[in-house]
Amino acid sequence: MILSENINFAVLIIFGMEKDLKIVCLDGYTVYPAGDSRWARFSEIGVTEIYDRTPYDENEIISRCIDADAVLTNKTPISARTIAALPRLKYIGVLATGYNIVDTAAARSAGVTVTNIPAYSTASVAQMAISLLLAITNRVEHYAAANRNGRWAACEDFSYRDFPLTELAGKIFGVVGLGNTGSATAAIARALGMKVAVYSSKPASALPDGYVKMELDELFQNADVVSLHCPLTEGTRHLVNATRLAMMKPSAILINTGRGPLVDEAALAEALDSGKIYAAGVDVLSTEPPAADNPLLSARNCFITPHIAWASDEARERLLDIAFANVKAFFAGKACNVVG
């Protein structure tokens, strides 16, 4: 059965009407739209309602989840008030790796299990981090667009250059955070001939051969490229700020495929516009979608993608496979990927 809710926010698909358990997904659209057959497997576990989107309104969230045993969410917040208002709730499945949208302390107090989807997009995010870097150093999209418009055909020389072309081999690739994604990104940089410097809690003896461990400020001072792969905590919020940007080389490039608030966006925009650093490639911003006046949207040499590093076809398939396995395992009494 398909019910049309407010068309701006949601399409509701209900599967598995005969089951006693109820599963509600609040915002499935960015993984797969509500009508996609990949969601149907959840009906093996219980009645399943899939909303494309849910307004960030506690009363609306509570209304949609009031008789749910399990709630799935990607970015729709689940607060302490919401948890307290849901008498049947036993399980919250976050359809992402980061789970700061859920009040995990309140969930724990209420006896509600919270799970996430770890490491599903490691290869895809690493690929995007390097893609942003190559977009900056090689400008393939610029030249392809110019040549479609006749630029090369009208050129009096066999070649032309609008931007500096940077060879990455021999440059220092600085990685902040050497978890799954940081490690995968560093490995690609190494394959390009770059030297890898690492800021990590891991001891130097645990790093791959040839990797150099540095303190954070030392890394910002020495790296030609700094790529952020650390979690967002109060300690890492605005880790990239005016002070650290001033430490970087004028030719340096910053890449952020981690979390938007790792970067002080106003400070980064000023550093780009004033030439303190050369360029930045970011897939995440502090508010998503961004405000129209976000300074990075108009900053010089700032390459922005709309939080898509995680969203390859393969990664989304993997995400839903793990999400289903998480729910199935929980109701079988074998909870996995528990967080908080």
Short mmCIF file of C-alpha atoms in Angstrom, two decimals:
data_model
loop_
_atom_site.label_atom_id
_atom_site.label_comp_id
_atom_site.label_asym_id
_atom_site.label_seq_id
_atom_site.Cartn_x
_atom_site.Cartn_y
_atom_site.Cartn_z
CA MET A 1 0.00 0.00 0.00
CA ILE A 2 1.24 3.50 -0.86
CA LEU A 3 0.03 6.58 0.97
CA SER A 4 0.95 10.09 -0.12
CA GLU A 5 1.93 12.26 2.83
CA ASN A 6 2.96 15.92 2.42
CA ILE A 7 4.60 15.62 -0.99
CA ASN A 8 7.40 17.98 0.02
CA PHE A 9 8.47 15.72 2.83
CA ALA A 10 7.49 12.10 2.46
CA VAL A 11 6.13 9.19 0.55
CA LEU A 12 5.07 6.36 2.83
CA ILE A 13 5.41 2.77 1.70
CA ILE A 14 4.03 0.02 3.94
CA PHE A 15 5.31 -3.53 3.63
CA GLY A 16 4.56 -6.70 5.59
CA MET A 17 1.12 -5.96 6.98
CA GLU A 18 0.78 -9.34 8.67
CA LYS A 19 3.67 -8.93 11.13
CA ASP A 20 3.41 -7.90 14.78
CA LEU A 21 6.63 -5.87 14.93
CA LYS A 22 6.68 -2.44 13.32
CA ILE A 23 9.68 -0.74 11.69
CA VAL A 24 9.59 2.92 10.65
CA CYS A 25 12.23 4.56 8.46
CA LEU A 26 12.06 8.33 8.76
CA ASP A 27 14.23 9.44 5.85
CA GLY A 28 15.11 6.70 3.42
CA TYR A 29 15.28 8.83 0.28
CA THR A 30 19.03 9.48 0.13
CA VAL A 31 19.71 5.73 0.39
CA TYR A 32 16.81 4.56 -1.80
CA PRO A 33 13.40 6.17 -2.42
CA ALA A 34 10.49 4.70 -0.51
CA GLY A 35 9.11 2.76 -3.47
CA ASP A 36 12.38 0.96 -4.20
CA SER A 37 12.04 -2.80 -3.91
CA ARG A 38 15.27 -3.03 -1.89
CA TRP A 39 13.31 -1.94 1.20
CA ALA A 40 10.87 -4.87 0.90
CA ARG A 41 13.20 -7.29 2.70
CA PHE A 42 12.46 -5.55 6.03
CA SER A 43 8.93 -6.96 5.82
CA GLU A 44 10.46 -10.33 6.74
CA ILE A 45 10.89 -8.85 10.22
CA GLY A 46 7.78 -6.71 10.64
CA VAL A 47 5.34 -4.20 9.21
CA THR A 48 7.59 -1.62 7.58
CA GLU A 49 6.81 2.04 6.86
CA ILE A 50 9.33 3.92 4.72
CA TYR A 51 9.18 7.71 4.53
CA ASP A 52 11.31 9.55 2.00
CA ARG A 53 11.68 12.50 4.37
CA THR A 54 10.39 13.62 7.74
CA PRO A 55 10.35 17.27 8.88
CA TYR A 56 12.70 18.01 11.76
CA ASP A 57 9.76 18.52 14.08
CA GLU A 58 9.57 16.46 17.26
CA ASN A 59 5.79 16.18 17.22
CA GLU A 60 5.82 14.93 13.63
CA ILE A 61 8.63 12.46 14.36
CA ILE A 62 6.77 11.14 17.40
CA SER A 63 3.53 10.87 15.44
CA ARG A 64 5.14 8.76 12.75
CA CYS A 65 6.95 6.51 15.24
CA ILE A 66 4.33 6.26 18.00
CA ASP A 67 3.72 2.52 17.58
CA ALA A 68 7.15 1.57 16.24
CA ASP A 69 9.32 -1.14 17.76
CA ALA A 70 12.25 -0.07 15.59
CA VAL A 71 13.10 3.28 14.00
CA LEU A 72 15.60 3.78 11.19
CA THR A 73 17.05 7.25 10.60
CA ASN A 74 19.79 8.79 8.55
CA LYS A 75 19.72 12.48 9.50
CA THR A 76 16.36 12.92 11.23
CA PRO A 77 17.18 13.61 14.91
CA ILE A 78 15.96 11.33 17.70
CA SER A 79 15.93 13.35 20.93
CA ALA A 80 15.42 12.35 24.56
CA ARG A 81 11.86 13.69 24.37
CA THR A 82 11.16 11.62 21.27
CA ILE A 83 12.53 8.46 22.88
CA ALA A 84 10.49 9.04 26.05
CA ALA A 85 7.30 9.47 24.00
CA LEU A 86 7.59 6.15 22.15
CA PRO A 87 6.29 3.38 24.42
CA ARG A 88 7.08 0.45 22.10
CA LEU A 89 10.51 1.62 20.96
CA LYS A 90 13.25 -0.96 21.45
CA TYR A 91 15.73 -0.20 18.67
CA ILE A 92 17.13 2.75 16.70
CA GLY A 93 19.15 1.97 13.58
CA VAL A 94 21.23 4.85 12.24
CA LEU A 95 21.65 4.57 8.46
CA ALA A 96 25.15 6.06 8.60
CA THR A 97 28.41 5.71 10.50
CA GLY A 98 28.03 8.89 12.56
CA TYR A 99 25.28 8.68 15.17
CA ASN A 100 25.33 12.09 16.87
CA ILE A 101 21.73 12.68 15.69
CA VAL A 102 20.55 10.24 18.40
CA ASP A 103 20.57 11.04 22.11
CA THR A 104 22.37 7.82 22.95
CA ALA A 105 22.41 8.54 26.70
CA ALA A 106 18.60 8.83 26.71
CA ALA A 107 18.32 5.69 24.60
CA ARG A 108 20.55 3.77 27.00
CA SER A 109 18.52 4.95 30.00
CA ALA A 110 15.31 3.82 28.28
CA GLY A 111 16.75 0.44 27.39
CA VAL A 112 16.73 1.24 23.67
CA THR A 113 19.56 -0.22 21.57
CA VAL A 114 21.23 2.05 19.00
CA THR A 115 23.29 0.70 16.09
CA ASN A 116 25.15 2.27 13.19
CA ILE A 117 26.63 1.19 9.85
CA PRO A 118 30.43 1.06 10.21
CA ALA A 119 32.93 1.12 7.35
CA TYR A 120 30.38 0.66 4.56
CA SER A 121 31.73 3.56 2.47
CA THR A 122 35.46 3.43 3.18
CA ALA A 123 36.57 2.88 -0.41
CA SER A 124 34.05 5.37 -1.81
CA VAL A 125 35.02 8.18 0.57
CA ALA A 126 38.73 7.59 -0.02
CA GLN A 127 38.09 7.73 -3.75
CA MET A 128 36.24 11.04 -3.37
CA ALA A 129 38.98 12.56 -1.23
CA ILE A 130 41.52 11.83 -3.95
CA SER A 131 39.04 12.91 -6.65
CA LEU A 132 38.74 16.32 -5.00
CA LEU A 133 42.52 16.55 -4.86
CA LEU A 134 42.87 15.66 -8.55
CA ALA A 135 40.10 18.09 -9.48
CA ILE A 136 42.22 20.84 -7.92
CA THR A 137 45.58 19.79 -9.35
CA ASN A 138 44.45 18.81 -12.86
CA ARG A 139 41.19 20.73 -13.54
CA VAL A 140 39.87 18.04 -15.87
CA GLU A 141 36.28 19.29 -15.64
CA HIS A 142 37.32 22.84 -16.56
CA TYR A 143 39.23 21.76 -19.66
CA ALA A 144 36.55 19.29 -20.77
CA ALA A 145 33.87 22.01 -20.54
CA ALA A 146 36.06 24.59 -22.30
CA ASN A 147 36.81 22.20 -25.14
CA ARG A 148 33.15 21.32 -25.62
CA ASN A 149 32.69 25.05 -26.18
CA GLY A 150 35.39 25.17 -28.85
CA ARG A 151 38.32 26.50 -26.84
CA TRP A 152 40.92 24.01 -28.09
CA ALA A 153 39.63 24.07 -31.65
CA ALA A 154 40.21 27.83 -31.71
CA CYS A 155 43.67 27.62 -30.09
CA GLU A 156 46.66 28.68 -32.17
CA ASP A 157 48.97 26.31 -30.28
CA PHE A 158 48.77 22.53 -29.86
CA SER A 159 48.14 23.01 -26.12
CA TYR A 160 47.02 25.65 -23.63
CA ARG A 161 47.01 26.03 -19.84
CA ASP A 162 44.66 28.11 -17.72
CA PHE A 163 45.85 26.87 -14.33
CA PRO A 164 49.05 25.47 -12.84
CA LEU A 165 49.28 21.68 -13.16
CA THR A 166 50.71 20.08 -10.03
CA GLU A 167 52.52 16.76 -9.95
CA LEU A 168 51.70 15.02 -6.68
CA ALA A 169 54.58 12.58 -6.63
CA GLY A 170 57.05 13.58 -3.92
CA LYS A 171 54.61 15.93 -2.19
CA ILE A 172 53.61 15.40 1.47
CA PHE A 173 50.10 14.08 2.03
CA GLY A 174 49.04 14.82 5.61
CA VAL A 175 46.32 12.61 7.08
CA VAL A 176 44.45 13.70 10.20
CA GLY A 177 43.00 10.49 11.62
CA LEU A 178 44.16 7.07 10.49
CA GLY A 179 41.02 4.99 10.86
CA ASN A 180 39.52 2.97 8.02
CA THR A 181 38.95 5.89 5.66
CA GLY A 182 42.13 7.75 6.52
CA SER A 183 44.14 4.58 5.94
CA ALA A 184 42.45 3.89 2.60
CA THR A 185 42.99 7.48 1.43
CA ALA A 186 46.63 7.48 2.51
CA ALA A 187 47.22 4.25 0.59
CA ILE A 188 45.97 5.85 -2.63
CA ALA A 189 48.12 8.93 -2.03
CA ARG A 190 51.10 6.65 -1.48
CA ALA A 191 50.35 4.87 -4.75
CA LEU A 192 50.52 8.28 -6.46
CA GLY A 193 54.06 8.64 -5.14
CA MET A 194 53.26 10.97 -2.27
CA LYS A 195 54.96 10.92 1.12
CA VAL A 196 52.47 10.26 3.91
CA ALA A 197 52.51 12.15 7.21
CA VAL A 198 50.04 11.13 9.91
CA TYR A 199 48.42 12.70 12.95
CA SER A 200 46.96 9.78 14.86
CA SER A 201 46.64 8.26 18.31
CA LYS A 202 48.35 5.17 16.94
CA PRO A 203 52.01 4.76 17.94
CA ALA A 204 54.61 5.31 15.25
CA SER A 205 55.49 1.60 15.46
CA ALA A 206 51.94 0.71 14.32
CA LEU A 207 52.07 2.84 11.16
CA PRO A 208 52.75 1.33 7.72
CA ASP A 209 56.35 1.44 6.56
CA GLY A 210 57.34 4.86 5.30
CA TYR A 211 54.58 6.77 7.09
CA VAL A 212 55.82 9.57 9.35
CA LYS A 213 53.96 10.45 12.53
CA MET A 214 53.68 14.18 13.26
CA GLU A 215 52.05 16.40 15.85
CA LEU A 216 49.04 18.28 14.50
CA ASP A 217 50.64 21.70 14.11
CA GLU A 218 53.76 20.12 12.62
CA LEU A 219 51.61 18.36 10.03
CA PHE A 220 49.82 21.58 9.05
CA GLN A 221 53.16 23.35 8.70
CA ASN A 222 54.79 20.70 6.50
CA ALA A 223 52.08 19.03 4.44
CA ASP A 224 51.33 19.98 0.85
CA VAL A 225 47.92 18.40 1.24
CA VAL A 226 45.98 17.99 4.50
CA SER A 227 43.09 15.50 4.40
CA LEU A 228 40.66 15.28 7.34
CA HIS A 229 39.44 11.85 8.46
CA CYS A 230 38.87 12.27 12.21
CA PRO A 231 35.55 12.06 14.07
CA LEU A 232 33.71 15.20 15.14
CA THR A 233 34.02 15.79 18.89
CA GLU A 234 34.19 18.90 21.00
CA GLY A 235 37.95 18.50 20.82
CA THR A 236 38.03 18.41 17.00
CA ARG A 237 35.37 21.05 16.28
CA HIS A 238 37.08 23.83 14.26
CA LEU A 239 40.31 21.83 14.30
CA VAL A 240 41.01 23.77 11.11
CA ASN A 241 40.89 27.38 12.24
CA ALA A 242 42.56 30.69 11.38
CA THR A 243 45.64 29.81 13.43
CA ARG A 244 46.27 26.49 11.71
CA LEU A 245 45.45 27.84 8.26
CA ALA A 246 48.11 30.50 8.82
CA MET A 247 50.63 27.71 9.43
CA MET A 248 50.04 26.12 6.04
CA LYS A 249 52.07 26.66 2.89
CA PRO A 250 50.59 29.15 0.38
CA SER A 251 50.57 26.25 -2.09
CA ALA A 252 48.78 23.88 0.31
CA ILE A 253 45.48 22.13 -0.33
CA LEU A 254 42.91 21.18 2.31
CA ILE A 255 40.56 18.22 1.75
CA ASN A 256 37.56 17.55 4.01
CA THR A 257 35.43 14.45 3.48
CA GLY A 258 34.98 13.94 7.23
CA ARG A 259 32.61 16.29 9.03
CA GLY A 260 31.79 19.90 8.16
CA PRO A 261 32.31 21.38 11.64
CA LEU A 262 35.92 20.19 11.68
CA VAL A 263 36.53 23.41 9.73
CA ASP A 264 35.91 27.03 10.66
CA GLU A 265 34.33 27.90 7.33
CA ALA A 266 34.69 31.66 7.61
CA ALA A 267 38.39 31.27 8.39
CA LEU A 268 38.88 28.88 5.47
CA ALA A 269 37.10 31.22 3.06
CA GLU A 270 39.32 34.10 4.18
CA ALA A 271 42.44 31.96 3.79
CA LEU A 272 41.44 30.97 0.26
CA ASP A 273 40.43 34.46 -0.84
CA SER A 274 43.60 36.03 0.56
CA GLY A 275 45.90 33.36 -0.90
CA LYS A 276 47.08 32.04 2.47
CA ILE A 277 46.42 28.56 1.07
CA TYR A 278 45.92 27.56 -2.55
CA ALA A 279 42.73 25.51 -2.60
CA ALA A 280 40.25 23.36 -0.73
CA GLY A 281 38.08 20.40 -1.68
CA VAL A 282 35.14 19.69 0.63
CA ASP A 283 32.30 17.20 0.51
CA VAL A 284 30.80 18.25 3.86
CA LEU A 285 29.71 21.55 5.37
CA SER A 286 28.70 22.63 8.87
CA THR A 287 25.04 22.93 7.84
CA GLU A 288 23.57 20.76 5.10
CA PRO A 289 22.11 21.90 2.83
CA PRO A 290 24.19 25.06 3.27
CA ALA A 291 22.82 28.53 3.79
CA ALA A 292 23.00 30.59 0.60
CA ASP A 293 25.49 32.93 2.26
CA ASN A 294 27.94 30.23 3.36
CA PRO A 295 31.28 31.91 2.56
CA LEU A 296 32.79 28.76 1.06
CA LEU A 297 30.24 28.72 -1.76
CA SER A 298 31.90 31.77 -3.30
CA ALA A 299 35.45 31.36 -2.01
CA ARG A 300 38.38 31.29 -4.42
CA ASN A 301 39.53 27.81 -5.46
CA CYS A 302 37.00 26.04 -3.25
CA PHE A 303 35.71 22.82 -4.80
CA ILE A 304 32.49 21.64 -3.13
CA THR A 305 30.52 18.45 -3.67
CA PRO A 306 27.10 17.89 -1.97
CA HIS A 307 27.98 15.26 0.66
CA ILE A 308 28.11 12.44 -1.90
CA ALA A 309 31.38 10.70 -1.00
CA TRP A 310 29.42 7.96 0.80
CA ALA A 311 26.82 7.52 -1.95
CA SER A 312 28.30 5.28 -4.62
CA ASP A 313 25.94 2.57 -5.84
CA GLU A 314 28.10 -0.05 -4.19
CA ALA A 315 28.26 1.75 -0.83
CA ARG A 316 24.50 2.31 -0.69
CA GLU A 317 23.85 -1.35 -1.44
CA ARG A 318 26.29 -2.26 1.32
CA LEU A 319 24.67 0.19 3.73
CA LEU A 320 21.20 -1.29 3.29
CA ASP A 321 22.54 -4.84 3.54
CA ILE A 322 24.14 -4.00 6.89
CA ALA A 323 21.09 -2.07 8.08
CA PHE A 324 18.89 -5.08 7.43
CA ALA A 325 21.37 -7.43 9.09
CA ASN A 326 21.50 -5.09 12.13
CA VAL A 327 17.71 -5.10 12.57
CA LYS A 328 17.44 -8.85 12.00
CA ALA A 329 20.24 -9.58 14.47
CA PHE A 330 18.69 -7.34 17.15
CA PHE A 331 15.28 -9.01 17.03
CA ALA A 332 17.01 -12.40 17.03
CA GLY A 333 18.67 -11.44 20.33
CA LYS A 334 22.14 -11.05 18.78
CA ALA A 335 22.57 -7.28 18.50
CA CYS A 336 25.61 -6.11 16.52
CA ASN A 337 27.18 -2.75 15.67
CA VAL A 338 25.83 -1.29 18.91
CA VAL A 339 26.96 2.28 19.72
CA GLY A 340 26.55 4.83 22.47
#
